[in-house]
Amino acid sequence: MSDSTPSYFKSVPDELPVRRVKTAIVTGASSGIGLELAKKLSLNGYRVVGNSRRITSARTLTETEHIKRVDGDISLPETAERVVASAIQHFGTIDLLVNNAGVFLPKPFTEYTTEDLRVAVATNLFGFFFVSQLAVARMRLQKFGQMWWMQYKSLLWRPGGIADGRGLKAALALGAEGVQIGTAFLACAGSGANTTYREALLSKDTPRTELTDKFTGRLARGIKNHLMDELSDIDSTVMPFPLQHALVQTVAQPASMRGRADLMTLWAGQSVGLCQHADAAELMTELIAALEDIRKSEFEELGRQAETASR
Ligand SMILES: NC(=O)c1ccc[n+]([C@@H]2O[C@H](COP(=O)([O-])OP(=O)(O)OC[C@H]3O[C@@H](n4cnc5c(N)ncnc54)[C@H](OP(=O)(O)O)[C@@H]3O)[C@@H](O)[C@H]2O)c1
Ligand SMILES: Cc1cc2nc3c(=O)[nH]c(=O)nc-3n(C[C@H](O)[C@H](O)[C@H](O)COP(=O)(O)O)c2cc1C
């Protein structure tokens, strides 16, 4: 560097290391969180291998020189092999595995059918295991790589999908120390949601929810309605938050005032089909009763153990 080089530049080496292009595998990349992650990783310079059972026919993730799609059920070992082989053949390394493909059943586990259980275990457990086994073996050889698992944010603190005493009991029985409940309280009077919104949350026809960034510019889950469909059909770039929000509110706010649920932004979690209380005190009473049931069973068990020990 010459003496005329600005001082702030002198600390930069003459030969900068070339930033290595990284490769990510994203399972369940045809919709929801997986699709958005795959797109964001690609925008940030990652080469991406996206998998789902029908990722090609879904046509949500476009195949390019830097994005490869692999169709197949990730709970099958042969799909895991094809996914990992695709990453290595096309891009050479695996830097990140996002285990995102997953099944969430919006009902209490006491109501799972045998088929529900089979699908959930296959996708959430086998679908995690086979691809992780192959990808981690490769990462060990490379001596780098990381893995994310999206099925559960935390087992100790269970957020999402709980709206009643049965869900609370199930979460605690599975090892959670606490739960976070949002949507079920949103459906209760006094929550800030208006009558139309609360009626949609309490509707007996379990509404479908979807993730979208078209409502605000940021990704969030809401009830799938006409407004979401119309916005999804528009093939244009979403404006950054909060501009997109301001734009969409020009429709959603008057719709809200007129009670038009089809044109409102109806935020809701995956527990929406389970909401049944319109009164927060009733919901709390049910949750407290569930906790008391658990405590009663624990005391009974302790009593039995003490009796056995004293014999
Ligand atoms: N959304 C939430 O609030 C939340 C909260 C906690 C955890 N999670 C977890 O985060 C993950 C993504 O959630 P999401 O809401 O984005 O789900 P989603 O919209 O239902 O997407 C699921 C994705 O997984 C794919 N998939 C399902 N079964 C598969 C299989 N056997 N093999 C390969 N791909 C499969 C689906 O595509 P195909 O149908 O084409 O296979 C789809 O691309 C899930 O594991 C979910 O349990 C979500
Ligand atoms: C009205 C409302 C607003 C929320 N806002 C946020 C938020 O800004 N950031 C966030 O991480 N979670 C937010 N949540 C999610 C909650 O913190 C909680 O994790 C979630 O609602 C639990 O899932 P459930 O709705 O299925 O019960 C919100 C939930 C509701 C109902």
CSV table of C-alpha atoms and ligand atoms in Angstrom, one decimal:
chain,number,residue,atom,x,y,z
A,1,MET,CA,0.0,0.0,0.0
A,2,SER,CA,1.3,3.5,-0.8
A,3,ASP,CA,1.6,6.3,1.7
A,4,SER,CA,-1.5,7.9,0.1
A,5,THR,CA,-3.7,5.0,1.2
A,6,PRO,CA,-6.3,6.2,3.7
A,7,SER,CA,-5.4,5.2,7.3
A,8,TYR,CA,-8.6,3.3,7.9
A,9,PHE,CA,-7.7,1.0,5.0
A,10,LYS,CA,-4.1,0.2,6.1
A,11,SER,CA,-5.2,-2.5,8.6
A,12,VAL,CA,-6.9,-4.5,5.8
A,13,PRO,CA,-4.5,-7.2,4.3
A,14,ASP,CA,-3.7,-6.8,0.6
A,15,GLU,CA,-5.1,-10.3,-0.1
A,16,LEU,CA,-8.5,-10.7,1.5
A,17,PRO,CA,-9.5,-14.3,2.2
A,18,VAL,CA,-12.2,-15.4,-0.3
A,19,ARG,CA,-15.5,-16.0,1.5
A,20,ARG,CA,-16.4,-19.6,1.0
A,21,VAL,CA,-19.8,-20.2,-0.4
A,22,LYS,CA,-21.9,-22.3,2.1
A,23,THR,CA,-24.4,-25.0,1.5
A,24,ALA,CA,-27.6,-25.6,3.5
A,25,ILE,CA,-30.1,-28.4,3.4
A,26,VAL,CA,-33.6,-27.5,4.3
A,27,THR,CA,-36.2,-30.2,4.8
A,28,GLY,CA,-39.9,-29.3,4.5
A,29,ALA,CA,-38.9,-26.4,2.2
A,30,SER,CA,-42.1,-26.2,0.0
A,31,SER,CA,-44.1,-24.1,2.5
A,32,GLY,CA,-44.2,-22.2,5.8
A,33,ILE,CA,-41.0,-21.7,7.8
A,34,GLY,CA,-38.9,-24.0,5.6
A,35,LEU,CA,-39.8,-22.2,2.4
A,36,GLU,CA,-39.0,-18.8,3.9
A,37,LEU,CA,-35.8,-20.1,5.4
A,38,ALA,CA,-34.7,-21.6,2.1
A,39,LYS,CA,-35.3,-18.3,0.3
A,40,LYS,CA,-33.6,-16.2,3.0
A,41,LEU,CA,-30.6,-18.5,3.0
A,42,SER,CA,-30.3,-18.3,-0.8
A,43,LEU,CA,-30.6,-14.5,-0.7
A,44,ASN,CA,-27.7,-14.5,1.9
A,45,GLY,CA,-25.4,-16.4,-0.5
A,46,TYR,CA,-26.1,-20.0,0.5
A,47,ARG,CA,-26.4,-22.8,-2.0
A,48,VAL,CA,-29.6,-24.6,-1.0
A,49,VAL,CA,-31.0,-28.1,-1.3
A,50,GLY,CA,-34.7,-28.0,-0.5
A,51,ASN,CA,-36.7,-31.1,0.2
A,52,SER,CA,-40.3,-32.0,0.7
A,53,ARG,CA,-42.6,-34.8,-0.5
A,54,ARG,CA,-43.9,-32.6,-3.4
A,55,ILE,CA,-41.5,-29.7,-3.6
A,56,THR,CA,-41.3,-29.8,-7.4
A,57,SER,CA,-45.1,-29.8,-8.0
A,58,ALA,CA,-45.6,-27.3,-5.2
A,59,ARG,CA,-43.6,-24.8,-7.4
A,60,THR,CA,-43.0,-22.5,-4.5
A,61,LEU,CA,-39.2,-22.8,-4.5
A,62,THR,CA,-37.8,-22.3,-7.9
A,63,GLU,CA,-34.9,-24.5,-9.0
A,64,THR,CA,-31.8,-22.5,-10.1
A,65,GLU,CA,-28.1,-23.1,-10.5
A,66,HIS,CA,-27.8,-22.4,-6.7
A,67,ILE,CA,-31.0,-24.1,-5.5
A,68,LYS,CA,-31.7,-27.8,-6.0
A,69,ARG,CA,-35.0,-29.5,-5.1
A,70,VAL,CA,-35.3,-33.1,-4.0
A,71,ASP,CA,-38.8,-34.7,-3.8
A,72,GLY,CA,-39.4,-37.4,-1.3
A,73,ASP,CA,-40.6,-38.4,2.1
A,74,ILE,CA,-37.8,-37.5,4.5
A,75,SER,CA,-38.8,-40.3,6.9
A,76,LEU,CA,-37.4,-42.7,4.4
A,77,PRO,CA,-33.6,-43.4,4.4
A,78,GLU,CA,-33.4,-43.4,0.6
A,79,THR,CA,-34.8,-39.8,0.5
A,80,ALA,CA,-32.2,-38.7,3.1
A,81,GLU,CA,-29.5,-40.3,1.0
A,82,ARG,CA,-30.7,-38.4,-2.2
A,83,VAL,CA,-30.9,-35.1,-0.3
A,84,VAL,CA,-27.4,-35.4,1.1
A,85,ALA,CA,-25.9,-36.7,-2.2
A,86,SER,CA,-27.5,-33.8,-4.0
A,87,ALA,CA,-25.8,-31.3,-1.7
A,88,ILE,CA,-22.4,-32.9,-2.1
A,89,GLN,CA,-22.6,-33.5,-5.8
A,90,HIS,CA,-23.8,-30.0,-6.7
A,91,PHE,CA,-22.1,-27.9,-4.0
A,92,GLY,CA,-19.4,-30.0,-2.4
A,93,THR,CA,-20.1,-29.3,1.3
A,94,ILE,CA,-22.9,-29.3,3.9
A,95,ASP,CA,-22.6,-26.4,6.2
A,96,LEU,CA,-26.1,-26.3,7.7
A,97,LEU,CA,-28.8,-28.8,8.0
A,98,VAL,CA,-32.2,-27.4,8.9
A,99,ASN,CA,-34.4,-30.2,10.1
A,100,ASN,CA,-37.7,-28.4,9.5
A,101,ALA,CA,-40.1,-31.0,7.9
A,102,GLY,CA,-42.6,-31.7,10.6
A,103,VAL,CA,-46.1,-32.6,11.4
A,104,PHE,CA,-48.1,-30.6,14.0
A,105,LEU,CA,-51.4,-32.2,14.9
A,106,PRO,CA,-53.7,-29.4,16.3
A,107,LYS,CA,-55.5,-31.7,18.8
A,108,PRO,CA,-54.9,-33.2,22.2
A,109,PHE,CA,-52.6,-36.2,22.1
A,110,THR,CA,-55.4,-38.2,23.8
A,111,GLU,CA,-57.3,-37.9,20.4
A,112,TYR,CA,-54.5,-39.0,18.2
A,113,THR,CA,-55.4,-41.9,15.9
A,114,THR,CA,-52.9,-44.7,15.2
A,115,GLU,CA,-52.4,-43.2,11.8
A,116,ASP,CA,-51.8,-39.7,13.3
A,117,LEU,CA,-49.2,-41.1,15.6
A,118,ARG,CA,-47.5,-43.1,12.7
A,119,VAL,CA,-47.2,-40.0,10.5
A,120,ALA,CA,-46.0,-37.8,13.4
A,121,VAL,CA,-43.4,-40.2,14.6
A,122,ALA,CA,-42.3,-41.0,11.0
A,123,THR,CA,-41.8,-37.4,10.0
A,124,ASN,CA,-40.7,-35.8,13.3
A,125,LEU,CA,-38.4,-38.6,14.5
A,126,PHE,CA,-37.3,-40.8,11.5
A,127,GLY,CA,-37.3,-37.7,9.2
A,128,PHE,CA,-34.9,-36.0,11.6
A,129,PHE,CA,-32.8,-39.1,12.3
A,130,PHE,CA,-31.8,-40.4,8.8
A,131,VAL,CA,-30.8,-37.1,7.2
A,132,SER,CA,-29.0,-36.0,10.4
A,133,GLN,CA,-27.1,-39.2,10.5
A,134,LEU,CA,-25.7,-38.8,7.0
A,135,ALA,CA,-25.2,-35.0,7.2
A,136,VAL,CA,-23.4,-35.1,10.5
A,137,ALA,CA,-21.1,-37.9,9.3
A,138,ARG,CA,-20.2,-35.6,6.4
A,139,MET,CA,-19.8,-32.6,8.7
A,140,ARG,CA,-17.4,-34.6,10.9
A,141,LEU,CA,-15.2,-35.4,7.8
A,142,GLN,CA,-15.3,-31.7,6.8
A,143,LYS,CA,-14.7,-30.7,10.4
A,144,PHE,CA,-17.4,-28.0,10.2
A,145,GLY,CA,-21.2,-27.7,10.0
A,146,GLN,CA,-24.2,-27.1,12.2
A,147,MET,CA,-27.7,-28.4,12.5
A,148,TRP,CA,-31.0,-26.9,13.6
A,149,TRP,CA,-34.1,-28.7,14.6
A,150,MET,CA,-37.4,-26.9,14.2
A,151,GLN,CA,-39.9,-29.3,15.6
A,152,TYR,CA,-39.7,-28.1,19.2
A,153,LYS,CA,-38.5,-24.7,20.2
A,154,SER,CA,-37.9,-26.1,23.7
A,155,LEU,CA,-39.1,-29.1,25.7
A,156,LEU,CA,-38.7,-27.2,29.0
A,157,TRP,CA,-40.8,-24.3,27.9
A,158,ARG,CA,-43.5,-25.3,25.5
A,159,PRO,CA,-44.8,-22.3,23.4
A,160,GLY,CA,-47.7,-22.9,21.0
A,161,GLY,CA,-50.5,-25.3,20.3
A,162,ILE,CA,-52.0,-25.3,23.8
A,163,ALA,CA,-55.5,-24.0,24.4
A,164,ASP,CA,-57.1,-26.2,27.1
A,165,GLY,CA,-56.4,-28.3,30.2
A,166,ARG,CA,-55.7,-31.4,28.2
A,167,GLY,CA,-53.0,-29.7,26.1
A,168,LEU,CA,-51.5,-28.3,29.3
A,169,LYS,CA,-51.4,-31.7,30.9
A,170,ALA,CA,-49.9,-33.3,27.8
A,171,ALA,CA,-47.2,-30.7,27.6
A,172,LEU,CA,-46.3,-31.1,31.3
A,173,ALA,CA,-46.4,-34.9,31.0
A,174,LEU,CA,-43.9,-34.7,28.1
A,175,GLY,CA,-41.4,-32.9,30.3
A,176,ALA,CA,-42.2,-29.2,29.9
A,177,GLU,CA,-41.8,-27.1,33.0
A,178,GLY,CA,-43.9,-24.3,31.7
A,179,VAL,CA,-46.1,-23.4,28.8
A,180,GLN,CA,-46.9,-20.2,26.8
A,181,ILE,CA,-50.5,-19.7,25.7
A,182,GLY,CA,-51.5,-16.9,23.4
A,183,THR,CA,-54.2,-17.5,20.9
A,184,ALA,CA,-56.7,-19.1,23.4
A,185,PHE,CA,-56.6,-15.8,25.4
A,186,LEU,CA,-57.0,-13.8,22.3
A,187,ALA,CA,-60.3,-15.5,21.7
A,188,CYS,CA,-61.6,-14.3,25.1
A,189,ALA,CA,-63.6,-11.1,25.7
A,190,GLY,CA,-61.5,-8.1,26.6
A,191,SER,CA,-58.4,-9.4,24.7
A,192,GLY,CA,-58.3,-6.5,22.3
A,193,ALA,CA,-59.5,-8.6,19.3
A,194,ASN,CA,-62.9,-7.4,18.2
A,195,THR,CA,-66.1,-9.6,18.1
A,196,THR,CA,-65.6,-10.7,14.4
A,197,TYR,CA,-61.9,-11.7,15.1
A,198,ARG,CA,-62.9,-13.6,18.3
A,199,GLU,CA,-65.7,-15.4,16.5
A,200,ALA,CA,-63.2,-16.5,13.8
A,201,LEU,CA,-60.9,-17.9,16.5
A,202,LEU,CA,-63.8,-19.7,18.2
A,203,SER,CA,-65.3,-21.0,15.0
A,204,LYS,CA,-66.2,-24.7,15.1
A,205,ASP,CA,-65.0,-25.3,11.5
A,206,THR,CA,-61.3,-25.5,12.4
A,207,PRO,CA,-59.8,-22.7,10.4
A,208,ARG,CA,-56.6,-23.3,8.5
A,209,THR,CA,-53.7,-21.1,9.4
A,210,GLU,CA,-50.7,-20.2,7.2
A,211,LEU,CA,-47.5,-18.2,7.6
A,212,THR,CA,-47.3,-15.1,5.5
A,213,ASP,CA,-45.1,-12.0,5.2
A,214,LYS,CA,-47.7,-10.3,3.0
A,215,PHE,CA,-49.6,-8.8,5.9
A,216,THR,CA,-46.8,-6.7,7.5
A,217,GLY,CA,-43.5,-7.4,5.7
A,218,ARG,CA,-42.5,-9.9,8.5
A,219,LEU,CA,-43.4,-13.5,8.8
A,220,ALA,CA,-46.3,-14.4,11.1
A,221,ARG,CA,-49.1,-16.9,11.2
A,222,GLY,CA,-52.7,-16.0,10.6
A,223,ILE,CA,-56.1,-17.6,9.6
A,224,LYS,CA,-56.2,-18.3,5.9
A,225,ASN,CA,-58.9,-16.0,4.4
A,226,HIS,CA,-59.7,-14.2,1.2
A,227,LEU,CA,-57.3,-11.3,2.0
A,228,MET,CA,-54.4,-13.8,2.5
A,229,ASP,CA,-55.2,-15.6,-0.7
A,230,GLU,CA,-55.5,-12.4,-2.7
A,231,LEU,CA,-52.2,-11.1,-1.4
A,232,SER,CA,-50.4,-14.4,-1.9
A,233,ASP,CA,-51.5,-14.4,-5.6
A,234,ILE,CA,-49.9,-11.1,-6.2
A,235,ASP,CA,-46.4,-11.9,-7.5
A,236,SER,CA,-44.7,-8.8,-6.3
A,237,THR,CA,-41.9,-8.0,-3.7
A,238,VAL,CA,-43.2,-7.4,-0.2
A,239,MET,CA,-42.4,-4.0,1.2
A,240,PRO,CA,-40.3,-3.9,4.3
A,241,PHE,CA,-42.0,-3.7,7.7
A,242,PRO,CA,-43.9,-1.5,8.6
A,243,LEU,CA,-44.6,-0.2,5.1
A,244,GLN,CA,-46.4,-3.4,4.0
A,245,HIS,CA,-48.4,-3.3,7.2
A,246,ALA,CA,-49.5,0.3,6.6
A,247,LEU,CA,-50.5,-0.7,3.0
A,248,VAL,CA,-52.5,-3.8,4.0
A,249,GLN,CA,-54.2,-1.9,6.9
A,250,THR,CA,-55.9,0.4,4.3
A,251,VAL,CA,-58.0,-2.6,3.5
A,252,ALA,CA,-57.9,-4.6,6.8
A,253,GLN,CA,-58.9,-1.8,9.1
A,254,PRO,CA,-62.1,-0.7,7.3
A,255,ALA,CA,-62.9,-4.5,7.0
A,256,SER,CA,-62.4,-4.9,10.7
A,257,MET,CA,-64.8,-2.0,11.4
A,258,ARG,CA,-67.4,-3.6,9.1
A,259,GLY,CA,-67.0,-7.1,10.6
A,260,ARG,CA,-65.6,-8.5,7.3
A,261,ALA,CA,-63.5,-11.5,8.6
A,262,ASP,CA,-62.6,-12.4,5.0
A,263,LEU,CA,-60.6,-9.2,4.6
A,264,MET,CA,-59.1,-8.8,8.0
A,265,THR,CA,-55.6,-9.8,9.2
A,266,LEU,CA,-56.6,-12.5,11.7
A,267,TRP,CA,-53.4,-13.5,13.5
A,268,ALA,CA,-53.6,-16.9,15.1
A,269,GLY,CA,-51.4,-19.8,16.2
A,270,GLN,CA,-51.7,-23.4,15.4
A,271,SER,CA,-53.9,-23.9,18.5
A,272,VAL,CA,-56.8,-22.0,16.9
A,273,GLY,CA,-58.9,-25.0,16.2
A,274,LEU,CA,-58.8,-25.8,19.9
A,275,CYS,CA,-60.1,-22.5,21.3
A,276,GLN,CA,-63.4,-22.9,23.1
A,277,HIS,CA,-63.6,-20.3,25.9
A,278,ALA,CA,-64.9,-16.8,25.2
A,279,ASP,CA,-64.2,-15.9,28.8
A,280,ALA,CA,-60.6,-15.6,30.3
A,281,ALA,CA,-61.8,-16.6,33.8
A,282,GLU,CA,-63.3,-19.8,32.4
A,283,LEU,CA,-60.1,-20.6,30.5
A,284,MET,CA,-58.0,-20.0,33.7
A,285,THR,CA,-60.4,-22.1,35.8
A,286,GLU,CA,-59.9,-25.0,33.3
A,287,LEU,CA,-56.1,-24.6,33.3
A,288,ILE,CA,-55.9,-24.4,37.1
A,289,ALA,CA,-58.1,-27.5,37.4
A,290,ALA,CA,-55.7,-29.4,35.1
A,291,LEU,CA,-52.8,-28.3,37.3
A,292,GLU,CA,-54.7,-29.5,40.4
A,293,ASP,CA,-55.4,-32.8,38.8
A,294,ILE,CA,-51.7,-33.3,38.1
A,295,ARG,CA,-50.8,-32.3,41.7
A,296,LYS,CA,-53.4,-34.7,43.1
A,297,SER,CA,-52.0,-37.6,41.0
A,298,GLU,CA,-48.5,-36.7,42.2
A,299,PHE,CA,-49.6,-36.7,45.9
A,300,GLU,CA,-51.5,-40.0,45.4
A,301,GLU,CA,-48.3,-41.5,43.9
A,302,LEU,CA,-46.2,-40.2,46.7
A,303,GLY,CA,-48.7,-41.7,49.2
A,304,ARG,CA,-48.5,-45.1,47.5
A,305,GLN,CA,-44.7,-45.0,47.5
A,306,ALA,CA,-44.7,-44.1,51.3
A,307,GLU,CA,-47.1,-47.0,52.0
A,308,THR,CA,-45.0,-49.5,50.1
A,309,ALA,CA,-41.8,-48.3,51.8
A,310,SER,CA,-43.4,-48.6,55.3
A,311,ARG,CA,-44.4,-52.3,54.8
B,1,LIG,N1,-45.6,-22.8,13.0
B,1,LIG,C1,-45.5,-22.8,14.3
B,1,LIG,O1,-46.1,-22.1,15.1
B,1,LIG,C2,-44.5,-23.8,14.8
B,1,LIG,C3,-44.2,-23.8,16.2
B,1,LIG,C4,-43.2,-24.7,16.7
B,1,LIG,C5,-42.7,-25.7,15.8
B,1,LIG,N2,-43.0,-25.7,14.5
B,1,LIG,C6,-42.4,-26.7,13.6
B,1,LIG,O2,-41.7,-26.0,12.5
B,1,LIG,C7,-41.8,-26.8,11.4
B,1,LIG,C8,-42.4,-26.0,10.2
B,1,LIG,O3,-43.6,-25.5,10.6
B,1,LIG,P1,-44.6,-24.9,9.5
B,1,LIG,O4,-45.7,-24.2,10.2
B,1,LIG,O5,-43.7,-24.1,8.5
B,1,LIG,O6,-45.2,-26.2,8.7
B,1,LIG,P2,-45.9,-26.3,7.3
B,1,LIG,O7,-46.2,-25.0,6.7
B,1,LIG,O8,-47.0,-27.3,7.6
B,1,LIG,O9,-44.8,-27.0,6.4
B,1,LIG,C9,-44.3,-28.3,6.6
B,1,LIG,C10,-43.3,-28.6,5.5
B,1,LIG,O10,-42.8,-30.0,5.7
B,1,LIG,C11,-43.0,-30.7,4.5
B,1,LIG,N3,-43.2,-32.1,4.9
B,1,LIG,C12,-44.2,-32.6,5.7
B,1,LIG,N4,-44.0,-33.9,5.9
B,1,LIG,C13,-42.9,-34.3,5.2
B,1,LIG,C14,-42.2,-35.5,5.0
B,1,LIG,N5,-42.6,-36.6,5.5
B,1,LIG,N6,-41.1,-35.4,4.2
B,1,LIG,C15,-40.7,-34.3,3.7
B,1,LIG,N7,-41.3,-33.1,3.8
B,1,LIG,C16,-42.4,-33.1,4.6
B,1,LIG,C17,-44.2,-30.1,3.8
B,1,LIG,O11,-44.2,-30.3,2.4
B,1,LIG,P3,-44.9,-31.5,1.6
B,1,LIG,O12,-46.3,-31.6,2.0
B,1,LIG,O13,-44.6,-31.3,0.2
B,1,LIG,O14,-44.1,-32.7,2.1
B,1,LIG,C18,-43.9,-28.6,4.1
B,1,LIG,O15,-43.0,-28.1,3.2
B,1,LIG,C19,-42.6,-28.0,11.7
B,1,LIG,O16,-41.7,-29.1,12.0
B,1,LIG,C20,-43.4,-27.6,12.9
B,1,LIG,O17,-43.8,-28.7,13.7
B,1,LIG,C21,-43.9,-24.8,14.0
B,2,LIG,C1,-51.7,-11.2,20.0
B,2,LIG,C2,-50.4,-11.9,20.0
B,2,LIG,C3,-49.2,-11.3,19.7
B,2,LIG,C4,-48.0,-11.9,19.8
B,2,LIG,N1,-46.9,-11.3,19.5
B,2,LIG,C5,-45.7,-11.9,19.5
B,2,LIG,C6,-44.5,-11.2,19.2
B,2,LIG,O1,-44.5,-10.0,18.9
B,2,LIG,N2,-43.3,-11.9,19.2
B,2,LIG,C7,-43.3,-13.3,19.4
B,2,LIG,O2,-42.2,-13.9,19.4
B,2,LIG,N3,-44.4,-13.9,19.8
B,2,LIG,C8,-45.6,-13.3,19.8
B,2,LIG,N4,-46.8,-14.0,20.1
B,2,LIG,C9,-46.6,-15.4,20.4
B,2,LIG,C10,-46.8,-15.7,21.9
B,2,LIG,O3,-45.8,-15.1,22.6
B,2,LIG,C11,-46.8,-17.2,22.2
B,2,LIG,O4,-45.6,-17.8,22.0
B,2,LIG,C12,-47.8,-17.9,21.3
B,2,LIG,O5,-49.0,-17.2,21.2
B,2,LIG,C13,-48.1,-19.3,21.9
B,2,LIG,O6,-48.8,-20.1,20.9
B,2,LIG,P1,-50.4,-20.2,20.8
B,2,LIG,O7,-50.9,-18.9,20.2
B,2,LIG,O8,-50.7,-21.4,19.9
B,2,LIG,O9,-50.9,-20.4,22.2
B,2,LIG,C14,-48.0,-13.3,20.1
B,2,LIG,C15,-49.2,-14.0,20.3
B,2,LIG,C16,-50.4,-13.3,20.3
B,2,LIG,C17,-51.7,-14.1,20.5
